[in-house]
Amino acid sequence: MVELLQCRRLAKNLAGLSLLLCLAAIAVPSVEAKVRYHKWEVKYQYKSPDCYQKLVITINGRSPGPTINAQQGDTVIVEIRNSLLLEDVAIHWHGIRQHGTPWADGTEGVTQCPIIPGDTFTYKFVVDKPGTFLYHAHYGMQRGAGLYGLIKVSLPAGESEPFSYDYDRSIILTDWYHKSTYEQMTGLNSIPFVWVGEPQSILIQGRGKFNCSTPGTEADLCNATNPECSPFSLTVVPGKTYRLRIGSLTGLSALSFEIEGHNMTVVEADGHNVEPFVVQNLFIYSGETYSVLIKADQDPSRNYWASAHIVSRNSNTTNGLGIINYYPNHPKRNPPTSSPVGPRWNDTAPRIAQSQAIKALKGYIHTPPQTTDRVIVMLNTQNRIDGHVRWSVNNVSFGLPETPYLIALKQNFLHAFEQTPPPEGYDAANYDIYSVAKNVNATTSNSIYRLKFNSTVDVILQNANTMTVNNSETHPWHLHGHDFWVLGYGTGKFNISTDPKKYNLVNPIMKNTVPVHPYGWTALRFRADNPGVWLFHCHIEAHFFQGMGVVFEEGVEKVGRLPTSIMGCGETKRFFKP
């Protein structure tokens, strides 16, 4: 009876979903289902993921939220009720390209108005390729409050992966702050500037361990024996091979992940098969996903450490630790050894080497266009605007408009955002990327790049010095609505005359998130073939909040009629029909 009422409501609210189809999807075992339906309530709850109690945004009482399991070609439907009381919310389906459903991307200010407290909103989209993906809040800095989870998309029945394993497991890595996201955002927007600082903990699958003896810690808020913060434990059977899907949704930190005494063979990156290569530690940046193969071939009489260590920042945050539990040892039994220390935080060479090692697997290569129609060079800098510290692209710091771009463009509300296009480059001949800029002042804008539909676009991410002497940070950039070819990485200043000659046009990996390393550049290429409006931004929460992002529009005239449920803010208040 519950399923019947559920389906009647969905059939009424979602065009194209029949009552019979919904009932069939619920009746058939999930492995064969074509429609994957989820009903989520998003609300705050007190949790102690690292032993320190604070308010956490949960999905059905959980953080991380439930994993979405689907097969390639399935339709995913997620009905979300916002029970945050005083906060809006939106959820982005990270790595899902949203072909034909750009309004379901879940990006507040770009593809939809946020879901207001008390309202229910339904996302509906197709997962069009297999692999490991993510979901997370895309409103303010809510991702850092615990609203995130994993999406696992398997091949259709009867098809197999080009690598073999016995069991499929997954973990998400995050960093964790004790201050609320509101406190963090207030500091970032204050004069004088208050930086968020280093995280208090690193969480492995939502679990970490903060030292409750740290000076200044309120004793009644921190309990080292709380079972919520007992280490994550992954049980393995000796002799078996495991596919471990690893996703990172850190707010700030680049990480090195390793399993004591075990090699890892990288086989997938952001949903694309990789020419396998072996690592002892996997460098992973916020927004990235990988699959690695691990064989349980060590001494089975003991357990082993899994460790996540911060790199690229001189952090004093304790490593995140988990346990690889060799059955039949007790899953809570600590390994007899000291946990791995991890690589030096400022050793960039192995990080660049790993980035360059990721190539598409033979037989699964998507050959890129050999030439491009447009080149946009994006200088990443830290700046000041009216006394505020901001991040910028080509000296322009980005801000979201009140009316989401997708709606403004479809409704011809061109007055809703600035029409002067953003710059396509910077004064490369005279800009010294190794020094603090002579003039650190920048401007703000919410203008966008308008791309010719089906054209080929190159983006060069150019890193530089921050406003601190001898400092350049790692920035992971994520593109919504697309996968792109990673054509190359380099150190120093990109040379537009000679560096393109070094591009990998034979077997480049396709990804949706890519790092630009300190004082370096990263070149990527994509086809503007997905009608819609798509955000491209640094996946560090504070950096995007401070303006480190741009927006691409392509073929928006080809987008179908927009659902009124995405409206209700800015110029669209009169169109909203819940």
XYZ file of C-alpha atoms in Angstrom:
578
model
C 0.000 0.000 0.000
C 2.835 2.385 0.860
C 4.461 1.701 -2.531
C 1.171 2.382 -4.342
C 0.709 5.764 -2.651
C 4.366 6.574 -3.286
C 4.023 5.824 -6.990
C 0.765 7.736 -7.352
C 2.458 10.819 -5.942
C 5.458 10.431 -8.258
C 3.279 9.810 -11.300
C 1.473 13.051 -10.554
C 4.634 15.108 -9.992
C 6.945 13.709 -12.663
C 6.057 13.917 -16.310
C 6.800 10.709 -18.186
C 6.795 8.392 -15.167
C 3.748 6.131 -15.320
C 2.162 4.463 -12.322
C 2.806 1.031 -13.802
C 6.474 1.812 -14.463
C 7.008 2.962 -10.899
C 5.277 -0.075 -9.417
C 7.297 -2.340 -11.669
C 10.525 -0.694 -10.532
C 9.651 -1.286 -6.883
C 8.484 -4.861 -7.445
C 11.523 -6.020 -9.428
C 14.700 -6.830 -7.436
C 16.983 -3.779 -7.347
C 19.697 -5.413 -9.440
C 17.320 -5.475 -12.417
C 15.518 -2.193 -11.777
C 15.403 0.597 -14.355
C 14.158 3.234 -11.907
C 15.996 3.744 -8.616
C 13.809 5.666 -6.201
C 15.088 7.314 -3.019
C 13.236 9.380 -0.454
C 15.497 11.533 1.692
C 14.975 13.890 4.584
C 17.780 16.408 5.042
C 18.115 17.779 8.551
C 20.563 18.731 11.285
C 21.408 16.252 14.007
C 24.000 16.154 16.756
C 26.786 13.767 15.756
C 30.334 12.991 16.891
C 32.136 11.761 13.777
C 35.570 12.501 15.278
C 34.461 12.191 18.944
C 33.619 15.937 19.119
C 29.884 16.614 19.135
C 28.487 19.207 16.728
C 25.560 19.775 14.421
C 25.840 17.691 11.248
C 23.630 17.782 8.151
C 22.320 14.261 7.687
C 20.303 12.325 5.115
C 17.793 10.072 6.836
C 19.895 10.425 9.957
C 23.176 9.464 8.282
C 26.407 11.169 7.283
C 27.815 10.134 4.869
C 24.423 9.688 3.270
C 23.169 6.461 1.678
C 25.040 5.143 -1.343
C 23.083 5.277 -4.584
C 23.495 1.988 -6.452
C 22.417 1.863 -10.093
C 23.182 0.285 -13.447
C 24.226 2.189 -16.542
C 21.123 3.572 -18.237
C 18.973 3.549 -15.104
C 16.839 6.494 -14.072
C 17.525 7.777 -10.574
C 14.780 9.615 -8.709
C 15.571 11.313 -5.413
C 12.782 13.021 -3.492
C 14.289 15.425 -0.968
C 12.533 17.091 1.911
C 14.392 20.043 3.379
C 13.999 19.842 7.153
C 16.912 22.168 7.957
C 14.405 24.682 9.384
C 16.444 27.809 8.636
C 18.569 26.891 5.600
C 18.009 26.353 1.908
C 19.640 23.363 0.237
C 20.581 21.952 -3.177
C 22.338 18.682 -4.037
C 24.759 18.226 -6.936
C 25.229 14.827 -8.599
C 28.967 15.036 -9.108
C 30.164 13.321 -12.299
C 26.648 12.727 -13.678
C 26.566 14.643 -16.964
C 22.810 15.334 -16.976
C 22.302 14.925 -20.723
C 18.799 16.209 -21.372
C 18.224 17.221 -17.727
C 20.481 20.250 -17.059
C 17.981 21.486 -14.456
C 18.795 18.413 -12.334
C 22.487 19.279 -11.891
C 21.708 20.571 -8.408
C 23.762 23.767 -8.551
C 22.067 26.619 -6.737
C 22.356 29.879 -8.665
C 23.317 28.131 -11.894
C 20.697 25.465 -12.691
C 18.059 25.911 -9.987
C 16.759 27.948 -7.103
C 17.527 26.336 -3.762
C 15.043 24.128 -1.927
C 13.607 26.246 0.873
C 12.957 24.881 4.376
C 9.868 22.705 4.564
C 9.717 22.118 0.806
C 10.097 18.845 -1.082
C 11.961 18.712 -4.388
C 12.466 15.787 -6.760
C 15.603 15.202 -8.825
C 15.259 12.853 -11.789
C 18.157 11.940 -14.088
C 19.748 9.107 -16.040
C 23.137 7.630 -15.120
C 24.585 7.193 -18.599
C 27.960 5.619 -17.838
C 29.393 3.185 -15.298
C 31.856 4.198 -12.644
C 32.316 5.853 -9.273
C 30.659 9.216 -8.663
C 29.630 11.453 -5.782
C 26.846 13.661 -4.544
C 27.024 16.581 -2.167
C 25.414 19.844 -1.111
C 25.904 22.759 -3.503
C 24.577 25.627 -1.437
C 26.898 27.858 0.565
C 29.492 25.596 2.205
C 27.051 22.903 3.337
C 29.145 20.084 1.912
C 31.497 20.632 4.827
C 28.634 20.133 7.278
C 28.213 16.484 6.315
C 25.822 16.446 3.335
C 27.558 14.073 0.921
C 27.637 10.505 -0.342
C 28.649 8.081 -3.099
C 27.082 6.959 -6.393
C 28.068 3.528 -7.742
C 27.027 2.789 -11.323
C 27.617 -0.751 -12.557
C 27.647 -2.118 -16.077
C 24.430 -3.618 -17.488
C 23.809 -7.276 -16.693
C 25.998 -9.552 -18.798
C 28.811 -7.020 -19.300
C 32.075 -7.168 -17.380
C 34.849 -4.809 -16.339
C 38.280 -5.055 -18.011
C 39.735 -5.982 -14.617
C 38.775 -8.733 -12.196
C 38.103 -8.719 -8.480
C 36.181 -10.699 -5.894
C 34.462 -7.950 -3.907
C 33.478 -4.312 -4.438
C 33.867 -1.868 -1.531
C 33.951 1.922 -1.207
C 35.058 4.745 1.098
C 34.789 8.524 1.084
C 37.548 10.721 2.492
C 36.725 14.111 3.998
C 38.252 16.698 6.269
C 36.303 17.902 9.264
C 35.958 21.229 11.073
C 34.437 21.896 14.465
C 33.326 25.414 13.561
C 30.035 25.613 11.697
C 30.034 26.529 8.029
C 28.346 29.808 9.028
C 31.286 30.699 11.272
C 33.680 29.799 8.475
C 31.835 31.848 5.833
C 31.549 34.829 8.174
C 35.299 34.787 8.719
C 36.047 34.487 5.014
C 33.856 37.508 4.314
C 35.164 39.633 7.194
C 37.582 42.525 7.422
C 40.049 41.618 8.796
C 40.032 38.287 6.986
C 39.659 35.140 9.125
C 40.878 32.001 7.362
C 39.168 28.660 8.078
C 42.497 27.141 9.101
C 43.479 23.507 8.969
C 40.798 20.897 9.690
C 40.495 19.330 13.113
C 40.286 15.803 11.680
C 40.392 13.635 8.579
C 37.440 11.280 8.285
C 37.466 7.894 6.548
C 33.880 6.955 5.709
C 32.618 9.516 8.208
C 34.831 8.437 11.109
C 37.898 10.054 12.629
C 39.622 10.620 15.957
C 40.156 14.078 17.444
C 42.348 14.326 20.523
C 39.895 15.267 23.258
C 42.855 16.399 25.406
C 43.607 19.252 23.012
C 43.764 22.498 25.021
C 40.577 24.515 24.783
C 38.368 21.516 24.011
C 35.130 21.510 25.991
C 35.139 18.259 27.961
C 31.392 17.756 27.750
C 31.507 17.917 23.931
C 34.335 15.447 23.319
C 34.164 11.778 24.253
C 36.977 9.552 22.984
C 34.974 6.410 23.794
C 31.933 7.386 21.724
C 31.251 4.484 19.308
C 30.431 7.001 16.545
C 34.143 7.769 16.250
C 35.529 4.252 16.414
C 37.750 3.714 13.354
C 36.213 2.632 10.079
C 36.983 -1.048 9.560
C 36.979 -2.864 6.225
C 36.925 -6.650 6.557
C 38.819 -8.638 3.922
C 39.161 -12.358 3.329
C 42.772 -13.503 2.939
C 43.700 -14.245 -0.668
C 40.819 -12.281 -2.179
C 41.093 -9.224 -4.440
C 39.066 -6.122 -3.664
C 37.973 -3.247 -5.823
C 38.112 -0.270 -3.490
C 36.302 2.800 -4.770
C 37.781 5.915 -3.163
C 36.202 9.349 -3.368
C 37.394 12.605 -1.854
C 35.027 15.364 -0.777
C 37.401 17.351 1.386
C 36.656 21.017 1.881
C 40.321 22.015 1.712
C 42.785 19.160 1.894
C 44.671 17.234 -0.769
C 45.298 13.744 0.559
C 47.645 10.805 0.276
C 45.824 7.530 0.964
C 47.659 4.302 1.676
C 47.124 0.855 3.145
C 49.962 -0.411 5.273
C 51.934 -3.180 3.546
C 49.724 -3.305 0.442
C 50.153 -2.061 -3.094
C 47.204 -0.539 -4.911
C 46.600 -0.893 -8.654
C 44.752 2.099 -10.083
C 42.128 0.966 -12.631
C 39.486 3.722 -12.761
C 39.445 7.505 -12.472
C 36.225 9.571 -12.463
C 34.300 6.819 -14.240
C 36.913 6.013 -16.911
C 39.107 2.935 -17.144
C 42.803 3.568 -16.594
C 45.862 1.834 -17.989
C 46.681 0.045 -14.706
C 49.593 1.311 -12.649
C 50.724 0.436 -9.139
C 51.072 2.901 -6.256
C 51.837 2.566 -2.575
C 50.016 5.782 -1.806
C 47.255 7.368 -3.870
C 47.170 11.149 -4.159
C 43.559 12.261 -4.335
C 42.103 15.755 -4.588
C 38.665 17.026 -3.634
C 36.064 15.921 -6.179
C 38.102 13.033 -7.588
C 37.189 9.345 -7.513
C 39.387 6.320 -8.155
C 39.056 2.557 -8.118
C 42.064 0.582 -6.960
C 42.582 -3.169 -6.756
C 43.996 -4.527 -3.510
C 44.901 -8.144 -2.851
C 44.657 -9.380 0.726
C 48.000 -11.162 0.488
C 49.713 -10.167 3.738
C 50.062 -11.978 7.067
C 46.453 -12.900 7.942
C 47.072 -13.119 11.675
C 46.835 -9.351 12.117
C 45.074 -6.202 10.907
C 46.593 -3.283 8.942
C 46.273 0.490 8.956
C 44.578 2.554 6.281
C 45.795 6.133 6.450
C 44.836 9.483 4.887
C 47.520 12.165 5.161
C 47.323 15.838 4.161
C 49.724 16.939 1.421
C 50.320 20.263 -0.346
C 49.675 22.160 2.907
C 51.887 22.342 5.999
C 49.141 20.974 8.217
C 49.271 19.788 11.812
C 46.090 17.727 11.398
C 46.490 14.134 12.570
C 46.235 11.496 9.841
C 42.854 9.890 9.357
C 43.053 6.204 10.262
C 41.003 3.138 9.457
C 41.533 -0.598 9.857
C 41.905 -3.234 7.157
C 40.553 -6.197 9.070
C 41.832 -9.611 7.970
C 39.100 -12.112 8.728
C 38.703 -13.735 11.250
C 40.570 -11.173 13.394
C 38.351 -8.848 15.410
C 37.440 -5.805 13.277
C 38.251 -3.389 16.122
C 41.646 -4.915 16.846
C 44.351 -2.307 16.256
C 47.335 -3.285 14.117
C 50.508 -4.038 16.121
C 52.527 -1.445 14.174
C 52.722 2.320 14.080
C 50.480 3.865 11.436
C 52.052 5.133 8.179
C 53.482 8.647 8.412
C 52.768 9.591 4.801
C 54.860 11.537 2.272
C 56.326 14.983 2.854
C 53.634 17.641 2.455
C 55.687 19.794 0.054
C 57.114 17.071 -2.194
C 55.301 17.904 -5.417
C 57.290 15.609 -7.747
C 55.427 12.353 -6.924
C 52.073 14.145 -7.105
C 52.827 15.460 -10.582
C 54.173 12.039 -11.593
C 50.917 10.362 -10.580
C 48.874 12.934 -12.503
C 50.968 12.286 -15.603
C 50.720 8.496 -15.189
C 46.949 8.416 -15.590
C 46.196 7.331 -19.162
C 43.115 5.815 -20.773
C 43.043 2.031 -20.985
C 43.608 0.546 -24.432
C 40.258 -0.435 -25.889
C 38.507 2.266 -23.831
C 40.176 5.321 -25.332
C 37.943 8.207 -26.357
C 40.148 9.934 -28.920
C 40.039 13.704 -28.457
C 39.570 16.176 -31.310
C 43.037 16.848 -32.677
C 42.475 20.606 -32.903
C 40.552 23.151 -30.894
C 38.205 25.986 -31.775
C 38.873 28.138 -28.727
C 41.538 28.489 -26.046
C 40.774 30.051 -22.674
C 43.717 30.570 -20.322
C 42.671 30.899 -16.668
C 45.165 32.478 -14.282
C 44.379 31.405 -10.702
C 45.183 34.179 -8.216
C 44.430 35.385 -4.725
C 43.364 39.017 -4.604
C 41.796 41.825 -2.617
C 38.523 43.546 -3.461
C 37.419 46.439 -1.265
C 39.496 45.038 1.583
C 38.117 41.491 1.268
C 40.341 38.524 0.386
C 39.067 36.815 -2.767
C 40.134 34.245 -5.351
C 39.986 35.154 -9.013
C 40.323 33.926 -12.583
C 42.146 36.394 -14.801
C 41.729 39.019 -12.092
C 37.938 38.584 -11.984
C 36.282 37.096 -8.897
C 33.048 35.231 -9.560
C 29.740 35.658 -7.770
C 26.405 33.922 -8.322
C 23.387 35.982 -9.438
C 20.013 35.962 -7.675
C 18.341 34.408 -10.721
C 19.914 31.092 -11.819
C 21.605 31.356 -15.218
C 19.700 28.482 -16.797
C 16.360 30.116 -16.036
C 17.536 33.642 -16.896
C 18.766 32.517 -20.323
C 15.697 30.443 -21.146
C 13.331 33.219 -20.014
C 15.482 35.905 -21.687
C 16.149 37.712 -18.402
C 19.501 38.946 -19.666
C 19.411 41.856 -17.218
C 19.751 39.303 -14.402
C 23.521 39.008 -14.881
C 26.344 40.986 -16.454
C 26.619 40.672 -20.245
C 30.253 41.698 -20.725
C 32.090 38.390 -21.270
C 34.888 37.432 -18.878
C 38.501 37.688 -20.066
C 39.959 34.766 -22.041
C 43.496 35.227 -20.810
C 45.894 37.437 -18.900
C 49.048 39.432 -19.609
C 51.266 36.360 -19.698
C 54.278 38.216 -21.068
C 54.520 40.512 -18.052
C 52.981 38.529 -15.193
C 55.430 36.858 -12.791
C 53.742 33.701 -11.464
C 56.503 33.217 -8.859
C 55.938 36.499 -7.017
C 53.150 38.263 -5.197
C 51.415 40.418 -7.797
C 52.464 44.070 -7.845
C 48.780 44.976 -7.817
C 46.656 42.450 -5.936
C 43.377 44.283 -6.517
C 40.739 42.573 -8.651
C 37.140 43.058 -9.761
C 33.949 41.033 -9.349
C 31.556 39.808 -12.028
C 28.819 37.243 -12.653
C 29.254 37.206 -16.433
C 29.651 33.900 -18.279
C 31.460 32.315 -21.227
C 29.103 31.688 -24.166
C 30.390 28.682 -26.138
C 29.432 27.744 -29.683
C 27.454 24.535 -29.482
C 29.443 21.418 -30.409
C 32.690 23.383 -30.561
C 35.953 22.153 -29.047
C 37.274 24.214 -26.157
C 40.693 24.133 -24.488
C 41.105 25.443 -20.958
C 44.562 26.112 -19.548
C 44.616 26.364 -15.775
C 47.633 28.464 -14.788
C 48.690 28.531 -11.162
C 50.611 31.372 -9.549
C 51.849 32.792 -6.268
C 49.247 33.748 -3.665
C 49.412 36.965 -1.645
C 51.868 35.132 0.633
C 55.528 35.135 -0.428
C 56.772 31.802 -1.860
C 53.359 30.165 -1.727
C 51.295 28.537 -4.458
C 48.390 26.255 -3.613
C 46.958 23.138 -5.243
C 43.542 23.731 -6.812
C 41.270 20.852 -7.885
C 38.961 22.090 -10.675
C 35.617 20.395 -11.370
C 33.532 20.782 -14.538
C 29.803 20.162 -14.355
C 27.943 18.532 -17.238
C 31.032 17.110 -18.963
C 34.048 14.892 -18.901
C 37.162 16.472 -20.390
C 40.394 15.149 -21.838
C 43.446 15.864 -19.687
C 46.013 16.834 -22.316
C 48.957 17.581 -20.080
C 50.567 19.079 -17.012
C 53.575 21.339 -16.747
C 55.611 23.389 -14.305
C 56.129 27.104 -14.604
C 54.304 29.365 -17.014
C 52.340 27.818 -19.871
C 53.830 28.643 -23.289
C 50.990 28.861 -25.781
C 53.399 28.448 -28.706
C 55.368 25.383 -27.611
C 53.495 23.533 -24.833
C 50.532 22.413 -26.998
C 53.024 20.444 -29.081
C 53.568 18.218 -26.021
C 49.872 17.391 -25.529
C 48.849 13.764 -25.231
C 46.349 13.362 -28.087
C 46.720 9.579 -28.252
C 45.381 8.138 -24.985
C 44.516 10.981 -22.587
C 42.305 10.098 -19.665
C 38.908 11.732 -19.413
C 37.963 13.170 -16.022
C 35.578 15.642 -14.458
C 37.990 16.921 -11.791
C 41.678 17.701 -12.177
C 44.357 19.383 -10.031
C 46.530 22.286 -11.043
C 49.735 21.888 -9.091
C 51.704 24.689 -7.365
C 53.399 27.020 -9.850
C 52.198 24.765 -12.660
C 49.607 24.442 -15.389
C 47.047 21.871 -16.478
C 45.591 21.684 -19.995
C 42.181 20.161 -20.682
C 39.878 19.891 -23.700
C 36.126 19.306 -23.934
C 33.311 19.375 -26.442
C 30.591 21.935 -25.790
C 27.958 19.369 -26.734
C 25.671 19.272 -23.678
C 22.938 21.939 -23.902
C 22.766 23.843 -20.663
C 24.677 26.107 -18.302
C 27.577 24.515 -16.447
C 29.726 25.569 -13.538
C 33.517 25.129 -13.611
C 35.139 25.852 -10.269
C 37.779 25.094 -7.696
C 36.426 22.300 -5.507
C 37.932 23.754 -2.348
C 34.868 25.040 -0.514
C 36.411 28.279 0.758
C 37.995 29.099 -2.603
C 34.736 28.791 -4.521
C 32.943 30.790 -1.823
C 35.621 33.462 -2.362
C 35.036 33.583 -6.124
C 37.166 30.901 -7.778
C 34.886 29.756 -10.562
C 33.378 30.462 -13.985
C 30.264 29.411 -15.905
C 29.935 28.049 -19.456
C 26.767 28.293 -21.552
C 26.317 26.065 -24.591
C 23.284 25.348 -26.761
C 20.838 26.645 -24.171
C 18.286 27.215 -26.914
C 18.158 23.419 -27.316
C 17.140 22.867 -23.699
C 13.519 21.758 -23.324
C 10.865 23.383 -21.212
C 12.132 24.005 -17.689
C 10.251 22.481 -14.762
C 8.711 25.196 -12.602
C 9.934 23.378 -9.495
C 13.447 24.805 -10.061
C 12.097 28.357 -9.887
C 11.047 30.621 -7.041
C 13.993 32.971 -6.500
C 15.156 36.215 -8.096
C 13.171 37.036 -11.221
C 11.411 33.651 -11.137
C 9.284 33.969 -8.012
C 6.085 34.347 -10.038
C 6.788 31.134 -11.982
C 7.177 28.823 -8.995
C 4.719 25.935 -8.725
C 5.701 23.387 -6.041
